Amino acid sequence: MARQDDQRRDIVALPKAHLHLHFTGSMSLATLHQLARARHMELPDKLAGGAPLDLPYDQRGWNKFQRLYDVARAAVRGESALRTVVDRAAAEDAAEGSRRLELQVDPTSYASSVGGIEEALDIICDEARAASRRHGVQVGIIVAASRVRHPLDARTLARFAARRAGHGAGEVCAFGLNSNERDGHTPEWEVAFRIARRAGLPGVPHGGELLGPDHLEQVVRHLEPARIGHGVRAVEDPALLDSMVARGIAFEVCPASNVQLGVYREVDDVPLLTLLAHGATVALGADDPLLFRSRLADQYRAAREVHFLDDVRLAGLARDSIDASFASDEDKRRWKRDVDDWLAST
Ligand SMILES: [Zn+2]
């Protein structure tokens, strides 16, 4: 494999948008330690160091992930902690070349420590606005309901999200659905997504990662996503994949997550090239760097090192990520010009 390494451009300097990052999962280990110390909370060894989910293929899985995520989330209590998480997510994304971060949160998880769901959401939006100014990355918020809560709660969340809708920093830009894809009955969230769409909030549910095309087809039919969280297993049904591409649904592809949750054995198996060959718009994302120990730029590095995308195609992925974001058209044009400049640089 003869490659001209010295002519490769700096991945970190490539302007990009980060569209799949969860609130607690966005933290670095240092931030988690800081918040845990403030609460006199002892972290389990598994979480406190190393890569806890970098396990042999047959030992990976969602439940291990969820247990660790729940422990980490217990450290995020109170206004100051919420603000710290947003500030650090913005700073760390900006340091990796991100121009636009769409940070996904279910404010219900943090409500009890700040007096309510809307209180939590307002703190997060306010800090997203301030952190955008401080760090030079535009941070939008995705309000995400959870499959482990009642679908009526999701409707309430959609209404809270609708009141804060907008394209700019500190505004809610989309509505999601997260947690284990195996939980709940997808059609029951249809109304919540309709409420969000009517308020101008596109749907960005998870789907097509842990479960295959049958489940993904339900997500597409009932929730009418503008983007799909993961969606990688659409490749198992090319007709479904083509129909999603034809509908303009973008794919938030998170290779490190797919591997560490046991969906694929190696990054090499993540069907990035198949998605691109079918004309899919792909935005690479880190999902939960706290647990996967792999941040945004690492996903682009994997596309270069493992899938052998050259700089022209990496720039294409970066443009895709910007196009798939919910930023204003003017901001998208500006950032895509920066991508052109990156490609023109030597
Ligand atoms: Zn996710």
XYZ file of C-alpha atoms and ligand atoms in Angstrom:
347
model
C 0.000 0.000 0.000
C 1.998 2.981 -1.257
C 0.571 6.149 0.165
C 1.955 9.640 0.104
C 1.459 10.374 3.777
C 3.242 13.691 3.620
C 0.644 14.992 1.136
C -2.353 14.148 3.259
C -4.107 17.128 4.714
C -4.761 17.559 8.414
C -7.998 15.789 9.384
C -8.470 18.027 12.410
C -8.349 21.114 10.187
C -11.066 19.723 7.885
C -14.205 21.792 8.602
C -17.088 19.482 9.467
C -20.387 19.193 11.306
C -20.939 16.758 14.159
C -24.508 15.515 14.178
C -24.476 12.464 16.446
C -23.214 13.108 19.957
C -25.034 12.322 23.209
C -24.964 14.591 26.229
C -23.329 12.471 28.983
C -21.516 10.407 26.364
C -19.846 13.511 24.964
C -17.631 13.908 28.018
C -13.936 13.279 28.128
C -12.706 11.125 30.975
C -11.209 14.224 32.608
C -14.602 15.964 32.641
C -16.278 12.895 34.125
C -13.644 12.723 36.881
C -14.140 16.424 37.605
C -17.912 16.049 37.964
C -17.628 12.837 39.990
C -15.142 14.474 42.385
C -17.517 17.395 42.903
C -20.208 14.923 43.976
C -17.808 12.797 46.076
C -18.749 9.950 43.815
C -16.435 7.033 43.248
C -16.271 5.820 39.673
C -16.037 2.090 38.980
C -12.625 1.013 37.641
C -14.149 0.050 34.307
C -15.312 3.593 33.718
C -12.391 5.383 35.319
C -9.743 4.365 32.808
C -9.021 2.488 29.594
C -11.576 1.734 26.902
C -14.316 -0.140 28.792
C -16.145 -1.436 25.720
C -13.124 -2.405 23.663
C -13.862 -6.081 24.232
C -13.637 -9.317 22.250
C -16.415 -9.467 19.665
C -18.535 -12.056 21.502
C -18.484 -10.016 24.735
C -19.738 -6.734 23.305
C -23.319 -5.545 23.575
C -25.810 -2.863 24.484
C -26.334 -3.837 28.136
C -22.703 -3.267 29.108
C -22.873 0.117 27.412
C -26.107 1.108 29.142
C -24.846 0.156 32.617
C -21.753 2.332 32.248
C -23.733 5.179 30.711
C -26.121 5.172 33.673
C -23.224 5.380 36.136
C -21.668 8.281 34.242
C -25.011 10.084 34.048
C -25.303 9.978 37.835
C -22.320 12.353 37.962
C -24.182 14.964 35.905
C -26.353 16.647 38.516
C -27.173 20.322 38.950
C -26.870 23.431 36.824
C -23.122 23.747 37.031
C -22.608 20.157 35.842
C -25.013 20.619 32.926
C -23.150 23.755 31.885
C -19.791 22.005 32.197
C -20.893 19.167 29.909
C -22.068 21.590 27.202
C -18.986 23.791 27.494
C -16.559 20.861 27.274
C -18.457 19.261 24.375
C -18.237 22.541 22.451
C -14.555 23.059 23.269
C -13.561 19.521 22.344
C -15.587 19.540 19.134
C -14.144 22.901 18.081
C -10.648 21.519 18.672
C -11.421 18.794 16.132
C -12.522 21.109 13.336
C -16.243 21.002 14.020
C -18.096 24.134 12.894
C -21.519 22.903 13.924
C -22.348 20.533 16.760
C -25.867 19.153 17.226
C -25.786 17.832 20.767
C -28.470 15.297 21.626
C -30.097 15.261 25.047
C -33.103 13.875 26.852
C -33.529 16.654 29.456
C -35.779 14.347 31.510
C -32.650 12.533 32.706
C -31.296 15.691 34.360
C -34.564 17.358 35.387
C -34.733 16.316 39.035
C -31.480 18.084 39.905
C -32.523 21.461 38.492
C -36.257 21.618 39.210
C -37.811 20.334 36.013
C -37.482 19.232 32.410
C -37.872 22.702 30.935
C -35.424 24.102 33.489
C -32.839 21.533 32.401
C -33.462 22.292 28.745
C -33.193 26.048 29.289
C -29.854 25.688 31.081
C -28.524 23.484 28.279
C -29.736 25.855 25.535
C -28.377 28.893 27.353
C -24.978 27.296 27.806
C -24.968 26.122 24.177
C -25.408 29.746 23.127
C -22.598 30.957 25.391
C -20.256 28.070 24.553
C -20.765 28.680 20.826
C -19.426 32.199 21.269
C -16.567 31.074 23.494
C -15.302 28.236 21.343
C -16.184 29.182 17.767
C -18.459 26.237 17.054
C -22.205 26.646 16.581
C -23.968 24.344 19.055
C -27.572 23.384 18.320
C -29.584 21.086 20.579
C -31.480 17.940 19.601
C -34.147 17.039 22.139
C -34.433 13.265 22.184
C -37.120 11.144 23.753
C -36.234 7.739 25.137
C -37.639 4.372 24.132
C -37.631 3.338 27.790
C -40.126 6.065 28.745
C -43.799 6.325 27.905
C -44.641 7.696 24.413
C -46.876 10.312 26.073
C -43.745 11.717 27.746
C -42.267 12.064 24.286
C -45.203 14.248 23.220
C -44.573 16.536 26.179
C -40.896 16.719 25.276
C -41.767 17.500 21.657
C -43.868 20.454 22.841
C -41.044 21.727 25.049
C -38.662 21.369 22.114
C -41.071 23.156 19.769
C -41.024 26.283 21.946
C -37.268 26.540 21.523
C -37.031 25.685 17.810
C -34.517 27.392 15.574
C -31.415 26.960 13.430
C -28.953 28.960 15.475
C -26.711 28.470 18.489
C -28.560 27.433 21.626
C -31.775 26.642 19.760
C -33.451 23.263 19.405
C -32.934 22.075 15.836
C -34.453 18.568 15.760
C -36.284 15.856 17.669
C -34.847 12.390 18.281
C -35.579 9.009 19.828
C -32.811 7.085 21.545
C -31.929 4.188 23.883
C -32.086 0.524 23.001
C -33.773 0.021 19.610
C -35.288 -3.189 20.988
C -37.416 -1.277 23.503
C -40.890 0.040 22.809
C -43.185 -0.114 19.823
C -42.106 2.372 17.153
C -45.572 3.506 15.923
C -46.342 4.786 19.436
C -43.893 7.674 18.917
C -45.487 8.765 15.670
C -47.553 11.532 17.287
C -44.565 13.024 19.125
C -42.618 13.231 15.880
C -45.613 14.831 14.152
C -45.850 17.470 16.884
C -42.154 18.209 16.396
C -42.365 18.356 12.592
C -45.292 20.772 12.716
C -43.115 23.080 14.792
C -40.367 22.903 12.182
C -38.316 20.282 14.028
C -37.174 17.461 11.743
C -37.013 13.906 13.103
C -33.659 12.273 13.823
C -34.503 8.953 15.520
C -32.039 6.147 16.046
C -32.593 3.075 13.909
C -30.850 0.411 11.888
C -27.922 -0.155 14.231
C -28.877 -2.866 16.742
C -31.817 -4.060 14.664
C -32.053 -4.719 10.948
C -34.158 -3.577 8.003
C -37.589 -4.645 9.314
C -37.286 -2.404 12.339
C -35.639 0.373 10.353
C -38.488 0.310 7.853
C -40.912 0.918 10.760
C -38.834 3.862 11.954
C -38.826 5.359 8.466
C -42.540 4.791 7.898
C -43.836 6.019 11.256
C -41.328 8.645 12.324
C -40.479 10.114 8.875
C -36.886 10.989 9.725
C -34.890 13.691 7.985
C -31.788 11.930 9.264
C -31.382 8.511 10.759
C -29.190 7.862 13.791
C -26.942 5.113 12.375
C -29.096 3.394 9.724
C -26.081 1.325 8.702
C -28.044 -1.909 8.565
C -30.103 -0.510 5.692
C -27.412 -2.081 3.515
C -28.980 -5.469 4.331
C -31.979 -4.418 2.224
C -30.771 -2.455 -0.819
C -34.334 -1.526 -1.817
C -34.908 0.040 1.610
C -31.551 1.819 1.416
C -32.360 3.203 -2.028
C -35.787 4.355 -0.878
C -34.223 6.153 2.101
C -31.694 7.832 -0.174
C -34.485 8.820 -2.585
C -36.368 10.412 0.329
C -33.294 12.453 1.173
C -32.732 10.814 4.570
C -29.155 11.403 5.696
C -27.213 8.786 7.664
C -25.398 9.560 10.906
C -22.714 6.888 10.772
C -20.671 6.212 13.913
C -18.070 3.520 13.175
C -16.531 3.274 16.659
C -19.976 2.866 18.180
C -20.975 0.156 15.691
C -17.886 -1.865 16.506
C -17.903 -1.460 20.282
C -21.598 -2.302 20.533
C -20.907 -5.505 18.600
C -22.854 -4.612 15.451
C -19.701 -5.190 13.388
C -16.525 -7.029 14.252
C -14.108 -4.411 12.888
C -14.297 -0.853 11.541
C -13.492 -2.427 8.181
C -16.919 -4.119 8.320
C -18.844 -0.850 8.784
C -20.575 -0.433 5.407
C -19.483 3.152 4.785
C -18.482 2.512 1.177
C -21.745 0.684 0.409
C -23.765 3.604 1.754
C -21.740 6.043 -0.331
C -22.025 3.822 -3.417
C -25.814 4.035 -3.088
C -25.618 7.820 -3.005
C -26.358 8.213 0.713
C -25.537 11.476 2.435
C -23.320 10.419 5.344
C -22.337 12.430 8.408
C -19.725 10.712 10.547
C -20.268 10.959 14.305
C -18.681 9.834 17.561
C -21.920 8.926 19.406
C -20.447 8.495 22.919
C -16.725 9.250 23.097
C -16.772 8.838 26.883
C -17.360 5.120 26.482
C -15.948 4.446 23.021
C -12.806 6.565 23.605
C -12.977 7.720 20.015
C -13.866 11.278 19.061
C -15.060 12.974 15.873
C -11.722 13.291 14.066
C -11.036 9.609 14.790
C -14.041 8.666 12.646
C -12.593 10.605 9.694
C -9.185 9.045 10.346
C -10.815 5.613 10.172
C -12.444 6.558 6.858
C -8.965 7.412 5.579
C -6.977 4.587 7.142
C -9.469 1.732 7.018
C -11.776 2.588 4.112
C -9.006 4.298 2.107
C -10.941 7.444 1.284
C -8.665 10.072 -0.230
C -8.821 13.743 0.670
C -11.340 14.570 -2.076
C -13.745 11.981 -0.667
C -13.075 13.019 2.930
C -13.936 16.573 1.905
C -17.106 15.131 0.375
C -17.995 13.529 3.696
C -17.376 16.829 5.486
C -19.641 18.649 2.987
C -22.268 15.940 3.506
C -22.124 16.483 7.260
C -22.625 20.218 6.816
C -25.461 19.711 4.317
C -27.164 17.241 6.657
C -27.022 19.664 9.575
C -29.926 21.946 10.456
C -27.878 25.133 10.364
C -29.001 28.051 8.203
C -28.229 27.911 4.480
C -25.925 30.881 4.862
C -23.843 29.158 7.535
C -23.707 25.963 5.480
C -22.406 27.871 2.432
C -19.721 29.535 4.538
C -18.482 26.277 6.067
C -18.490 24.495 2.714
C -16.288 27.251 1.318
C -13.918 26.461 4.199
C -13.935 22.812 3.073
C -12.958 23.963 -0.445
C -10.115 25.964 1.106
C -8.947 22.877 3.021
C -8.883 20.880 -0.191
C -7.027 23.669 -1.997
C -4.368 23.738 0.728
C -1.294 21.576 0.451
Zn -26.597 7.484 19.442
